[in-house]
């Protein structure tokens, strides 16, 4: 998807903000951040608190306890035969679904923050270890 198609899908005329750098970033209302690689959508990151809620088999991926989130993903992977990958920061990914479950500090608590990532980025150790690429940092 192009940036214009993403904005249309989110029912907004344009993002609230854009960040340049090696990978373009757009910030949308309600805790949605998008990242692009050569003009095409590569990653969508949802804020743990303000982002929309996304469910996987009834489990809330945003704003949950990270330990419960990881256990859910492990159980889901075992039941459905998904490929599991851990990252150095102890995040867990179901690579064949394009789901990477990070955690986010919110006050005194840590909550789950889901990212939806294109396969090539999940296969790359660099991207897995650095997602989301907020602020255009590389």
XYZ file of C-alpha atoms in Angstrom:
138
model
C 0.000 0.000 0.000
C 1.127 3.508 -0.719
C 0.929 6.293 1.902
C -2.161 7.697 0.157
C -3.873 4.288 0.234
C -3.085 3.918 3.947
C -4.613 7.316 4.738
C -7.708 6.407 2.714
C -8.033 3.063 4.534
C -7.781 4.873 7.897
C -10.464 7.349 6.732
C -8.258 10.416 7.176
C -7.111 12.920 4.547
C -3.480 12.695 5.675
C -1.333 11.670 8.658
C -0.873 13.910 11.681
C 2.861 13.898 11.140
C 5.653 12.580 8.966
C 9.223 11.728 9.845
C 11.924 11.403 7.217
C 14.997 9.262 7.377
C 15.968 5.956 5.879
C 12.392 4.684 6.298
C 9.492 7.081 6.046
C 7.225 7.154 9.088
C 3.705 8.524 9.305
C 1.817 9.096 12.535
C -1.954 8.794 12.392
C -4.658 9.544 14.968
C -5.467 6.932 17.585
C -1.978 5.536 18.089
C -1.264 4.171 14.604
C 2.217 4.559 13.108
C 3.172 3.342 9.665
C 6.606 2.719 8.192
C 7.446 2.515 4.509
C 10.211 0.922 2.481
C 10.656 2.472 -0.983
C 7.193 4.020 -0.797
C 5.314 0.844 0.139
C 3.860 -0.037 3.534
C 6.238 -2.305 5.468
C 5.107 -2.042 9.105
C 2.147 -0.846 11.161
C 2.785 -0.244 14.871
C -0.063 0.269 17.325
C 0.326 2.138 20.593
C -0.327 -0.047 23.656
C -2.814 2.441 25.117
C -4.122 4.750 22.396
C -3.917 2.377 19.443
C -6.871 0.426 18.164
C -7.463 -2.964 19.719
C -6.641 -5.927 17.532
C -7.669 -9.437 18.504
C -6.042 -12.705 17.522
C -8.388 -15.608 18.241
C -10.111 -13.422 20.829
C -6.904 -12.312 22.616
C -6.287 -8.525 22.788
C -2.842 -7.878 21.263
C -2.662 -4.229 22.379
C -2.447 -3.254 26.034
C -2.147 -6.723 27.585
C 0.361 -8.055 30.080
C 3.511 -8.969 28.074
C 3.926 -12.357 29.777
C 0.319 -13.276 29.035
C 0.735 -12.022 25.463
C 3.806 -14.152 24.879
C 2.182 -17.225 26.386
C -0.875 -16.692 24.210
C 1.306 -16.448 21.077
C 3.219 -19.594 22.034
C -0.013 -21.503 22.648
C -1.521 -20.170 19.420
C 1.606 -21.158 17.476
C 1.569 -24.664 18.927
C -2.102 -25.107 18.101
C -1.905 -23.708 14.559
C 1.659 -24.615 13.542
C 2.960 -21.036 13.254
C 6.653 -20.188 13.096
C 7.890 -18.515 16.303
C 10.856 -16.186 16.588
C 12.302 -14.389 19.625
C 14.166 -11.108 19.257
C 17.052 -9.944 21.492
C 14.691 -7.679 23.468
C 12.547 -10.735 24.379
C 9.791 -9.863 21.948
C 8.002 -12.704 20.218
C 6.929 -12.956 16.597
C 4.676 -15.243 14.650
C 6.600 -14.724 11.437
C 4.170 -16.452 9.098
C 1.383 -14.146 10.328
C 3.556 -11.011 10.287
C 2.850 -10.295 13.966
C 5.592 -8.985 16.252
C 4.561 -8.423 19.867
C 6.721 -5.770 21.527
C 6.198 -4.218 24.941
C 5.794 -0.545 25.757
C 6.401 1.231 29.050
C 3.222 2.992 30.193
C 3.722 4.710 33.536
C 4.821 2.008 35.971
C 3.499 -0.828 33.784
C 4.644 -2.595 30.636
C 1.949 -3.418 28.089
C 1.927 -5.253 24.790
C 2.313 -3.297 21.582
C 1.589 -5.192 18.367
C 3.386 -4.584 15.113
C 2.315 -5.968 11.769
C 5.330 -6.397 9.558
C 6.005 -7.494 5.994
C 7.724 -10.847 5.690
C 11.015 -9.507 4.324
C 11.467 -7.294 7.371
C 10.708 -10.124 9.796
C 13.230 -12.307 7.972
C 15.883 -9.601 8.393
C 17.634 -9.620 11.764
C 18.286 -5.893 11.431
C 14.616 -4.989 11.066
C 13.394 -7.492 13.658
C 15.811 -6.060 16.195
C 15.038 -2.401 15.436
C 11.290 -2.285 14.791
C 9.535 0.030 15.082
C 11.925 2.438 13.387
C 10.417 5.459 15.142
C 11.866 8.849 14.520
C 13.385 7.654 11.276
C 16.333 6.231 13.194
C 18.295 3.457 11.610
